[in-house]
Amino acid sequence: MSYDLVIKNGRIITAGEDFVGDVAIAGESIAALGQQLSGSREIDASGLYVIPGAVDGHVHLQMPIADIVTADSFEQGTIAAACGGVTSIIDFVEPGKGQDLVEALEWRRTEADGHVVIDYGLHMTLLDADPLILAQVSEAYDQGCATFKLYTAYPHFYLTDDELYRALRAVAEAGGLAVVHAENYPVITEVWKRLLAEGKVETKWHPYSRPAVTEAEAVNRVLSIAHLVGAPTLIFHLSCGEAAREVAYAKERGWAAFGETCPQYLTLTDDIYEREDMPGTWFICQPPIRGSAQAAALWQSLATGSIDIISTDHCPFSAEVKKYGEQNFTLTPGGVAGIETRLALVHNFGVLAGYLTLNRWVEACCTLPADLHGMTRKGHLIPGYDADIVLFDPRKEITYSAEMLHSNISYTPYAGITVKGAPVTTISRGEVIVEDGQFTGTRGRGQFLKRRYE
Ligand code: DUC
Ligand code: ZN
């Protein structure tokens, strides 16, 4: 039998397997895995890892905040993602106050459809616990938004405990997953006020303004309320061991609790807020980047599985916008870029450093993000699944610079960092869209993913 495309002689690595063989593709789907398969097109993957396309369940493309917007459009951001071995992303719908959820979803889709180069899903943000809005949660789920974003941070998103209770209940009743930014914002605000009153306005004070305990406390509280109402919950961007331990504790009790962390918390440390060669404001994100012991604790939590997945929270702002907080760190919008660098960073600092096995790397970056976010055809190299595949060269060395990356910003948080191992070819639904690191796909080919839990 001849297939449309066969990837030959690669080291096929999935969450559970590791063997040398071929992957055959028919149309947009994986058709077979085996030996000596043949196709009308064949790609020699000798010496390369063949893994499922990476899934980034947490990105902010062309996201408006007041009068600014994140720097990557859906087109630019998904090109960068594809070049980094990512074949699916999940961005956000952020409805206006009182806006109908499905109407907001349709509007957000008009911004992405026709522009994205890989498949994408959308989380639905629940701004408050307005009963009229919560009554629409099931409908949003039916339209493919299986996951709902809740915040215990930021003045315009912050949910009080009673609001959390009601919103989480609505998510549970719809059969969805809550994804939560958990920090204790009222306490953080008090810490900020004290720091600013003492004249501590420089960027180096950013991590002091959001202590680990304010994150851990919020994680505990959110997971407790979620358990009470039966809402499976994924805590976003865990940045410290204290918070990861709260997720581990919830898991030990049998709760449906999951954790995500991001490369910036694993590979950077808080000395970057005081570096001389790069402005500290570039690295301002919420929660903040913390010390090296915290990064080590996060790697351990990933290894044991108390943190499940690695996403990026890709949220790039231009260097000019990042300057807003030069004289007062609280005025810099939070967010770092990372949509293109995750697979290679986690391979280098996680696998090569001995924290993660190759299988766990694939599981944390590709397979579990797909499963947890309700993508029913992604994240696995199994016949019938979408042929989203990445060829990763474990010998290729790259030193990061803004110029080599595809985000629409003039800097990268990872400038000067050398990694061994990089994605070289990206295949999305059977189509080669990145070859030798060069994007060859077409704008608008990506599709909206209707996600659900089976
Ligand atoms: N944190 C950030 O740093 N950026 C985007 C949103 C968030 O929660
Ligand atoms: Zn985010």
mmCIF file with all atom_site columns, C-alpha atoms and ligand atoms in Angstrom, residues 58 60 92 149 236-237 313, ligand 2:
data_model
loop_
_atom_site.group_PDB
_atom_site.id
_atom_site.type_symbol
_atom_site.label_atom_id
_atom_site.label_alt_id
_atom_site.label_comp_id
_atom_site.label_asym_id
_atom_site.label_entity_id
_atom_site.label_seq_id
_atom_site.pdbx_PDB_ins_code
_atom_site.Cartn_x
_atom_site.Cartn_y
_atom_site.Cartn_z
_atom_site.occupancy
_atom_site.B_iso_or_equiv
_atom_site.pdbx_formal_charge
_atom_site.auth_seq_id
_atom_site.auth_comp_id
_atom_site.auth_asym_id
_atom_site.auth_atom_id
_atom_site.pdbx_PDB_model_num
ATOM   1 C  CA . HIS A 1 58  ? -2.045  29.236 26.581 1.00 0.00 ? 58  HIS A CA 1
ATOM   2 C  CA . HIS A 1 60  ? -2.326  35.743 23.866 1.00 0.00 ? 60  HIS A CA 1
ATOM   3 C  CA . PHE A 1 92  ? -8.818  33.491 24.476 1.00 0.00 ? 92  PHE A CA 1
ATOM   4 C  CA . LYS A 1 149 ? -10.726 31.150 32.091 1.00 0.00 ? 149 LYS A CA 1
ATOM   5 C  CA . PHE A 1 236 ? -2.192  28.180 34.839 1.00 0.00 ? 236 PHE A CA 1
ATOM   6 C  CA . HIS A 1 237 ? 1.445   29.290 34.952 1.00 0.00 ? 237 HIS A CA 1
ATOM   7 C  CA . ASP A 1 313 ? 1.562   32.194 28.225 1.00 0.00 ? 313 ASP A CA 1
HETATM 8 ZN ZN . ZN  B 2 .   ? -2.011  34.138 30.117 1.00 0.00 ? 2   ZN  B ZN 1
#
